[in-house]
Tab-separated table of C-alpha atoms in Angstrom:
chain	number	residue	atom	x	y	z
A	13	MET	CA	88.401	68.286	103.923
A	14	GLY	CA	85.093	68.804	102.132
A	15	ALA	CA	83.297	69.967	105.284
A	16	TYR	CA	86.170	72.314	106.125
A	17	LEU	CA	86.137	73.897	102.664
A	18	LEU	CA	82.367	74.283	102.850
A	19	ARG	CA	82.636	76.119	106.177
A	20	ARG	CA	85.322	78.397	104.773
A	21	LEU	CA	83.167	79.205	101.752
A	22	PHE	CA	80.248	80.112	104.007
A	23	LEU	CA	82.524	82.489	105.955
A	24	VAL	CA	83.340	84.370	102.745
A	25	VAL	CA	79.875	85.979	102.691
A	26	PRO	CA	79.916	87.643	106.146
A	27	THR	CA	83.558	88.632	105.686
A	28	LEU	CA	82.804	90.367	102.400
A	29	PHE	CA	79.763	92.060	103.921
A	30	GLY	CA	81.757	93.354	106.884
A	31	ILE	CA	84.579	94.746	104.748
A	32	ILE	CA	82.225	96.498	102.326
A	33	LEU	CA	80.105	97.887	105.196
A	34	ILE	CA	83.110	99.311	107.068
A	35	ASN	CA	84.559	100.948	103.962
A	36	PHE	CA	81.159	102.338	102.964
A	37	ALA	CA	80.719	103.831	106.444
A	38	VAL	CA	84.184	105.415	106.325
A	39	ILE	CA	83.406	107.004	102.956
A	40	GLN	CA	80.383	108.771	104.470
A	41	PHE	CA	82.721	110.872	106.609
A	42	ALA	CA	85.402	111.476	103.985
A	43	PRO	CA	85.509	115.047	102.669
A	44	GLY	CA	84.845	115.547	99.007
A	45	GLY	CA	82.907	113.274	96.707
A	46	PRO	CA	81.888	112.841	93.072
A	47	VAL	CA	79.328	115.640	93.339
A	48	GLU	CA	81.943	118.052	94.651
A	49	GLN	CA	84.362	116.793	91.992
A	50	MET	CA	81.816	117.620	89.294
A	51	LEU	CA	81.063	121.011	90.804
A	52	ALA	CA	84.770	121.801	91.010
A	53	GLU	CA	85.208	120.886	87.350
A	54	LEU	CA	82.276	123.051	86.367
A	55	ARG	CA	83.658	126.008	88.274
A	56	GLY	CA	87.383	125.517	87.801
A	57	GLU	CA	87.551	124.388	84.191
A	58	GLY	CA	84.880	126.733	82.885
A	59	GLN	CA	82.641	124.036	81.444
A	60	THR	CA	79.273	125.158	80.165
A	61	LEU	CA	76.242	124.504	82.313
A	62	GLY	CA	74.186	123.508	79.293
A	63	ARG	CA	75.593	120.004	79.643
A	64	ILE	CA	73.968	119.706	83.074
A	65	THR	CA	70.794	121.730	82.665
A	66	GLY	CA	69.913	120.329	79.278
A	67	GLU	CA	69.944	123.727	77.603
A	68	GLY	CA	70.481	123.703	73.917
A	69	GLY	CA	69.294	120.127	73.531
A	70	GLY	CA	72.010	118.703	75.802
A	71	GLU	CA	71.364	115.603	77.890
A	72	VAL	CA	70.517	116.158	81.545
A	73	ARG	CA	73.430	114.117	82.828
A	74	PRO	CA	76.967	114.751	84.083
A	75	ALA	CA	80.007	113.086	82.567
A	76	GLY	CA	79.451	109.416	83.121
A	77	PRO	CA	76.971	109.010	86.020
A	78	PRO	CA	75.703	105.528	86.815
A	79	GLU	CA	72.641	104.260	85.058
A	80	ARG	CA	69.591	104.408	87.279
A	81	GLY	CA	69.063	100.665	87.128
A	82	GLY	CA	72.605	99.691	88.178
A	83	ALA	CA	74.482	99.539	91.435
A	84	ASP	CA	76.023	102.971	91.882
A	85	ALA	CA	78.213	102.179	94.913
A	86	SER	CA	77.951	105.782	96.030
A	87	GLY	CA	79.651	107.242	99.029
A	88	GLY	CA	78.497	110.078	101.260
A	89	ALA	CA	76.539	113.084	100.144
A	90	GLY	CA	75.156	116.081	101.951
A	91	PRO	CA	72.034	118.134	101.339
A	92	VAL	CA	71.745	120.350	98.336
A	93	GLY	CA	73.731	123.539	98.794
A	94	SER	CA	76.060	122.125	101.473
A	95	TYR	CA	78.883	121.679	98.980
A	96	ARG	CA	81.595	124.297	99.005
A	97	GLY	CA	81.887	123.992	95.240
A	98	ALA	CA	78.174	124.813	94.851
A	99	GLN	CA	78.641	128.493	95.716
A	100	GLY	CA	77.345	130.604	92.884
A	101	LEU	CA	75.557	127.724	91.139
A	102	ASP	CA	71.826	127.267	90.792
A	103	PRO	CA	70.606	124.841	93.510
A	104	ALA	CA	68.505	123.114	90.861
A	105	ILE	CA	71.691	122.229	88.968
A	106	VAL	CA	73.273	120.813	92.123
A	107	ALA	CA	70.111	118.804	92.819
A	108	GLU	CA	70.163	117.426	89.277
A	109	ILE	CA	73.799	116.368	89.648
A	110	GLU	CA	72.944	114.617	92.916
A	111	ARG	CA	70.023	112.827	91.284
A	112	ALA	CA	72.103	111.740	88.286
A	113	PHE	CA	74.867	110.371	90.524
A	114	GLY	CA	72.366	108.654	92.826
A	115	PHE	CA	73.079	110.846	95.850
A	116	ASP	CA	69.451	111.887	96.256
A	117	LYS	CA	68.824	108.681	98.243
A	118	PRO	CA	69.685	107.995	101.897
A	119	ALA	CA	72.948	106.194	102.617
A	120	HIS	CA	71.336	102.928	103.725
A	121	VAL	CA	69.267	102.763	100.526
A	122	ARG	CA	72.370	103.253	98.385
A	123	PHE	CA	74.204	100.585	100.391
A	124	TRP	CA	71.537	97.925	99.927
A	125	GLU	CA	71.179	98.750	96.241
A	126	MET	CA	74.934	98.388	95.887
A	127	LEU	CA	74.908	94.986	97.621
A	128	SER	CA	72.016	93.740	95.522
A	129	GLY	CA	73.971	94.651	92.407
A	130	TYR	CA	77.109	92.944	93.720
A	131	LEU	CA	75.198	89.694	94.205
A	132	ARG	CA	74.616	89.760	90.427
A	133	PHE	CA	78.196	90.987	89.806
A	134	ASP	CA	76.732	94.261	88.597
A	135	PHE	CA	79.056	96.988	89.837
A	136	GLY	CA	77.362	99.850	88.041
A	137	ARG	CA	79.108	102.389	85.837
A	138	SER	CA	82.090	104.597	86.445
A	139	LEU	CA	80.975	108.084	87.384
A	140	PHE	CA	83.595	109.852	85.287
A	141	ARG	CA	84.521	107.301	82.604
A	142	ASP	CA	80.915	106.441	81.668
A	143	ARG	CA	81.768	102.757	81.277
A	144	PRO	CA	80.708	99.645	83.216
A	145	VAL	CA	83.035	98.929	86.120
A	146	VAL	CA	83.305	95.265	85.095
A	147	ASP	CA	84.581	96.276	81.656
A	148	LEU	CA	87.202	98.547	83.220
A	149	ILE	CA	88.383	95.807	85.593
A	150	PHE	CA	88.697	93.191	82.852
A	151	GLU	CA	90.442	95.703	80.600
A	152	LYS	CA	93.085	96.571	83.201
A	153	MET	CA	93.481	93.129	84.796
A	154	PRO	CA	95.843	91.557	82.182
A	155	VAL	CA	98.514	94.170	82.927
A	156	SER	CA	98.389	93.586	86.690
A	157	VAL	CA	98.126	89.803	86.368
A	158	SER	CA	101.124	89.594	84.042
A	159	LEU	CA	103.198	91.820	86.326
A	160	GLY	CA	102.212	89.883	89.448
A	161	LEU	CA	102.668	86.475	87.817
A	162	TRP	CA	106.137	87.130	86.417
A	163	SER	CA	107.273	88.760	89.659
A	164	THR	CA	106.013	85.864	91.785
A	165	LEU	CA	107.604	83.236	89.534
A	166	ILE	CA	110.976	84.995	89.529
A	167	ILE	CA	110.821	85.480	93.306
A	168	TYR	CA	110.270	81.744	93.787
A	169	LEU	CA	112.934	80.783	91.244
A	170	VAL	CA	115.488	83.003	93.020
A	171	SER	CA	114.487	82.551	96.650
A	172	ILE	CA	114.148	78.769	96.850
A	173	PRO	CA	117.631	77.847	95.497
A	174	LEU	CA	119.195	80.712	97.461
A	175	GLY	CA	117.442	79.688	100.674
A	176	ILE	CA	118.466	76.030	100.251
A	177	ARG	CA	122.082	76.974	99.654
A	178	LYS	CA	122.079	79.254	102.698
A	179	ALA	CA	120.662	76.414	104.830
A	180	VAL	CA	123.260	73.922	103.598
A	181	ARG	CA	126.098	76.401	104.185
A	182	ASP	CA	124.693	77.896	107.365
A	183	GLY	CA	127.253	80.075	109.141
A	184	SER	CA	129.661	80.180	106.189
A	185	ARG	CA	130.995	83.305	104.521
A	186	PHE	CA	128.447	82.866	101.714
A	187	ASP	CA	125.606	82.764	104.251
A	188	VAL	CA	126.826	85.934	105.939
A	189	TRP	CA	127.229	88.144	102.877
A	190	SER	CA	124.081	86.830	101.194
A	191	SER	CA	122.138	87.597	104.398
A	192	GLY	CA	123.408	91.157	104.122
A	193	VAL	CA	122.112	91.406	100.559
A	194	VAL	CA	118.771	89.928	101.615
A	195	LEU	CA	118.400	92.410	104.480
A	196	VAL	CA	119.178	95.348	102.197
A	197	GLY	CA	116.544	94.123	99.728
A	198	TYR	CA	114.043	93.713	102.548
A	199	ALA	CA	114.726	97.200	103.909
A	200	ILE	CA	114.193	98.982	100.575
A	201	PRO	CA	110.508	99.420	99.642
A	202	GLY	CA	109.606	98.292	96.142
A	203	PHE	CA	108.374	101.713	95.044
A	204	LEU	CA	111.589	103.378	96.243
A	205	PHE	CA	113.664	100.872	94.321
A	206	ALA	CA	111.438	101.520	91.296
A	207	ILE	CA	112.282	105.227	91.476
A	208	LEU	CA	115.986	104.342	91.702
A	209	LEU	CA	115.682	102.139	88.610
A	210	VAL	CA	113.985	104.967	86.724
A	211	VAL	CA	116.760	107.382	87.650
A	212	LEU	CA	119.523	104.938	86.704
A	213	PHE	CA	118.199	103.066	83.666
A	214	ALA	CA	115.119	104.816	82.257
A	215	GLY	CA	116.480	108.190	81.272
A	216	GLY	CA	116.258	109.826	84.691
A	217	SER	CA	119.822	111.119	85.067
A	218	PHE	CA	122.155	108.430	83.758
A	219	LEU	CA	121.274	105.714	81.228
A	220	GLN	CA	118.226	105.151	79.049
A	221	TRP	CA	118.315	101.423	78.450
A	222	PHE	CA	114.661	100.717	79.211
A	223	PRO	CA	111.368	102.471	78.423
A	224	LEU	CA	109.557	104.368	81.133
A	225	ARG	CA	105.892	104.035	80.167
A	226	GLY	CA	103.499	101.268	79.205
A	227	LEU	CA	104.076	97.690	78.048
A	228	ALA	CA	104.433	98.263	74.311
A	229	SER	CA	106.329	100.647	72.098
A	230	PRO	CA	104.477	102.841	69.584
A	231	GLY	CA	103.807	101.103	66.281
A	232	MET	CA	104.118	97.540	67.614
A	233	ASP	CA	100.497	96.555	66.949
A	234	GLY	CA	101.228	95.156	63.502
A	235	ALA	CA	104.673	93.752	64.312
A	236	PRO	CA	105.421	89.987	64.237
A	237	PHE	CA	104.728	87.980	67.398
A	238	LEU	CA	108.408	87.523	68.262
A	239	ALA	CA	109.079	91.252	67.991
A	240	ARG	CA	106.077	92.048	70.174
A	241	ALA	CA	107.164	89.458	72.758
A	242	ILE	CA	110.673	90.926	72.928
A	243	ASP	CA	109.258	94.440	73.214
A	244	TYR	CA	106.910	93.301	75.998
A	245	ALA	CA	109.778	91.671	77.917
A	246	TRP	CA	111.878	94.819	77.449
A	247	HIS	CA	109.126	96.927	79.036
A	248	MET	CA	108.621	94.436	81.888
A	249	VAL	CA	112.243	94.347	83.086
A	250	LEU	CA	112.249	97.339	85.427
A	251	PRO	CA	108.748	96.927	86.976
A	252	THR	CA	109.340	93.226	87.576
A	253	LEU	CA	112.778	93.848	89.055
A	254	ALA	CA	111.319	96.463	91.425
A	255	LEU	CA	108.795	93.938	92.758
A	256	VAL	CA	111.321	91.090	92.942
A	257	ILE	CA	113.782	93.069	95.056
A	258	GLY	CA	111.154	93.791	97.667
A	259	GLY	CA	109.663	90.283	97.701
A	260	PHE	CA	112.487	87.757	97.538
A	261	ALA	CA	113.993	88.532	100.967
A	262	GLY	CA	111.194	87.132	103.111
A	263	LEU	CA	110.802	83.981	101.014
A	264	THR	CA	114.564	83.354	101.039
A	265	MET	CA	114.752	83.443	104.827
A	266	LEU	CA	111.597	81.327	105.119
A	267	THR	CA	113.144	78.700	102.851
A	268	LYS	CA	116.398	78.703	104.798
A	269	ASN	CA	114.702	78.376	108.184
A	270	SER	CA	112.373	75.646	106.943
A	271	PHE	CA	115.303	73.579	105.659
A	272	LEU	CA	117.345	74.156	108.795
A	273	ASP	CA	114.438	73.009	110.931
A	274	GLU	CA	114.048	69.804	108.902
A	275	ILE	CA	117.781	69.092	108.642
A	276	ASN	CA	118.070	68.920	112.429
A	277	LYS	CA	115.282	66.362	112.825
A	278	GLN	CA	115.776	62.713	113.700
A	279	TYR	CA	114.755	61.220	110.360
A	280	VAL	CA	117.565	63.124	108.631
A	281	LEU	CA	120.132	61.733	111.068
A	282	THR	CA	118.718	58.233	110.474
A	283	ALA	CA	118.955	58.616	106.688
A	284	ARG	CA	122.563	59.764	106.955
A	285	ALA	CA	123.373	56.887	109.314
A	286	LYS	CA	122.032	54.440	106.702
A	287	GLY	CA	124.540	55.767	104.182
A	288	ALA	CA	122.270	57.993	102.075
A	289	SER	CA	124.105	60.633	100.078
A	290	GLU	CA	123.770	64.259	101.056
A	291	THR	CA	121.899	64.993	97.819
A	292	ARG	CA	119.391	62.217	98.483
A	293	VAL	CA	118.937	63.330	102.085
A	294	LEU	CA	118.406	66.950	101.043
A	295	TYR	CA	116.148	66.478	98.025
A	296	GLY	CA	114.699	63.034	98.722
A	297	HIS	CA	113.701	63.540	102.357
A	298	VAL	CA	114.061	67.153	103.475
A	299	PHE	CA	112.777	68.947	100.388
A	300	ARG	CA	109.153	67.806	100.517
A	301	ASN	CA	108.673	68.582	104.204
A	302	ALA	CA	110.550	71.885	104.091
A	303	MET	CA	108.688	73.122	101.004
A	304	LEU	CA	105.253	72.599	102.527
A	305	LEU	CA	104.779	76.170	103.759
A	306	ILE	CA	106.533	77.678	100.760
A	307	ILE	CA	104.538	75.946	98.017
A	308	ALA	CA	101.219	76.264	99.823
A	309	GLY	CA	101.838	79.981	100.243
A	310	PHE	CA	102.127	80.613	96.496
A	311	PRO	CA	98.467	81.718	95.978
A	312	ALA	CA	98.637	84.188	98.869
A	313	ALA	CA	102.015	85.513	97.685
A	314	PHE	CA	100.659	86.076	94.183
A	315	ILE	CA	97.600	87.924	95.474
A	316	GLY	CA	99.790	90.033	97.768
A	317	ILE	CA	102.034	91.139	94.917
A	318	LEU	CA	99.130	91.593	92.512
A	319	PHE	CA	96.932	93.773	94.709
A	320	THR	CA	99.310	95.551	97.078
A	321	GLY	CA	102.940	95.599	96.001
A	322	ALA	CA	102.237	96.408	92.357
A	323	LEU	CA	100.079	99.469	93.019
A	324	LEU	CA	102.812	102.093	93.386
A	325	VAL	CA	105.016	100.344	90.817
A	326	GLU	CA	102.224	100.629	88.241
A	327	ILE	CA	101.876	104.319	89.021
A	328	ILE	CA	105.623	104.980	88.749
A	329	PHE	CA	105.980	103.150	85.420
A	330	SER	CA	102.588	104.341	84.083
A	331	LEU	CA	101.319	100.800	83.600
A	332	ASP	CA	97.616	100.890	82.820
A	333	GLY	CA	96.613	98.187	85.318
A	334	LEU	CA	94.360	97.759	88.317
A	335	GLY	CA	96.709	99.652	90.612
A	336	LEU	CA	96.684	102.766	88.446
A	337	LEU	CA	92.916	102.418	87.957
A	338	GLY	CA	92.322	102.284	91.705
A	339	PHE	CA	94.661	105.217	92.340
A	340	GLU	CA	92.945	107.443	89.784
A	341	SER	CA	89.501	106.380	91.032
A	342	ALA	CA	90.430	107.287	94.606
A	343	LEU	CA	91.660	110.723	93.516
A	344	ARG	CA	88.459	111.433	91.592
A	345	ARG	CA	86.182	109.796	94.187
A	346	ASP	CA	84.865	107.420	91.543
A	347	TYR	CA	83.036	105.308	94.113
A	348	PRO	CA	81.646	102.573	91.825
A	349	VAL	CA	85.168	101.749	90.625
A	350	MET	CA	86.605	102.000	94.145
A	351	PHE	CA	84.046	99.671	95.706
A	352	GLY	CA	83.948	97.367	92.688
A	353	THR	CA	87.701	96.788	92.764
A	354	LEU	CA	87.581	96.421	96.563
A	355	TYR	CA	84.918	93.741	96.217
A	356	ILE	CA	86.865	91.854	93.541
A	357	PHE	CA	90.177	92.086	95.417
A	358	THR	CA	88.620	90.943	98.698
A	359	LEU	CA	86.772	88.070	97.076
A	360	LEU	CA	89.886	86.864	95.266
A	361	GLY	CA	91.954	87.180	98.434
A	362	LEU	CA	89.498	85.100	100.467
A	363	VAL	CA	89.231	82.464	97.747
A	364	MET	CA	93.016	82.275	97.434
A	365	GLN	CA	93.315	81.672	101.170
A	366	ILE	CA	91.031	78.670	100.762
A	367	VAL	CA	93.080	77.521	97.765
A	368	GLY	CA	96.196	77.839	99.913
A	369	ASP	CA	94.699	75.599	102.599
A	370	PHE	CA	93.721	73.072	99.947
A	371	THR	CA	97.265	73.189	98.567
A	372	TYR	CA	98.578	72.165	101.978
A	373	THR	CA	96.682	68.895	101.740
A	374	LEU	CA	97.965	68.286	98.204
A	375	VAL	CA	101.572	68.799	99.264
A	376	ASP	CA	101.205	66.756	102.466
A	377	PRO	CA	98.139	64.435	102.639
A	378	ARG	CA	98.807	63.924	106.353
A	379	ILE	CA	97.345	67.360	107.079
A	380	ASP	CA	93.701	67.107	108.094
A	381	PHE	CA	91.921	70.415	108.671
A	382	GLU	CA	88.709	68.646	109.696
A	383	ALA	CA	90.477	67.240	112.772
A	384	ARG	CA	91.028	70.784	114.098
A	385	ARG	CA	88.739	72.033	116.862
């Protein structure tokens, strides 16, 4: 197992490199960029040019460009004057904005500087927030982690007992109507169900039982711990429910099929022939073998909910987490934040896949990945 894990760890490096390279290349052809965003703000919002030119003692720097020594993770940029938003502006101002954002260098130079920073876990600074990307990620991560963790735990707590009961009562009336409920939950996207919850229970058109924004009510900073915990749980009900509805269907059917496959095997018939009770057969023999795929898949399921399913839910409920951060960064073309979060998400996903493989061997020591060719 040690040699297998070592090989998997070595594969993380080229995989990360390939993903970052492909996304960086795609960005070069994407219209718009941080320079055009800044030019549009200067023209559309009527900001004074003294902030850029340094007139009146102002600093020659746009709002939050990366420090020159850090990894800027920049995307594409054209020559000075090629920006549509630059019409009517002094070319020297445009050139200064490009220099401050790091777009005065060729694309390959920016790419290698970005990679060298990533090797030190230096993701540069946000172009428009003027803060280190690492600080932004660690600030937003608790919201996304808590949402993903609670959703994953509830999905497992609901899906495993439901799947076992469906397997035991396969073909019964309970199995039929519960399969209908599962299929409906699977067919409804999580973000669509989140909108429905907002309309029904968050003051949309009917009831206002739950809050719509954030994870804490105003004025709860100085409240006792129990009051803050209750308020936190109150805010988490709707977002968690939206993720659970979309995630429990697949795990329920996987649990049912895994148990059905094990129940029909020879060792189960032997145990029943020896007089073992149905409970002992189900939980003493079948459970461990049937739960192998389900338990080992927990890390991957958590990462999937954390980094994909929660994105739109965070936006709908205005939860200040990684999903909302990535969405806003994509809209503003904040490339250091975009590539920094991509790097972190990809790295965690690859590591969790290795953890999942290792979990297989913990659940069933008979599995030997080193014997695979």
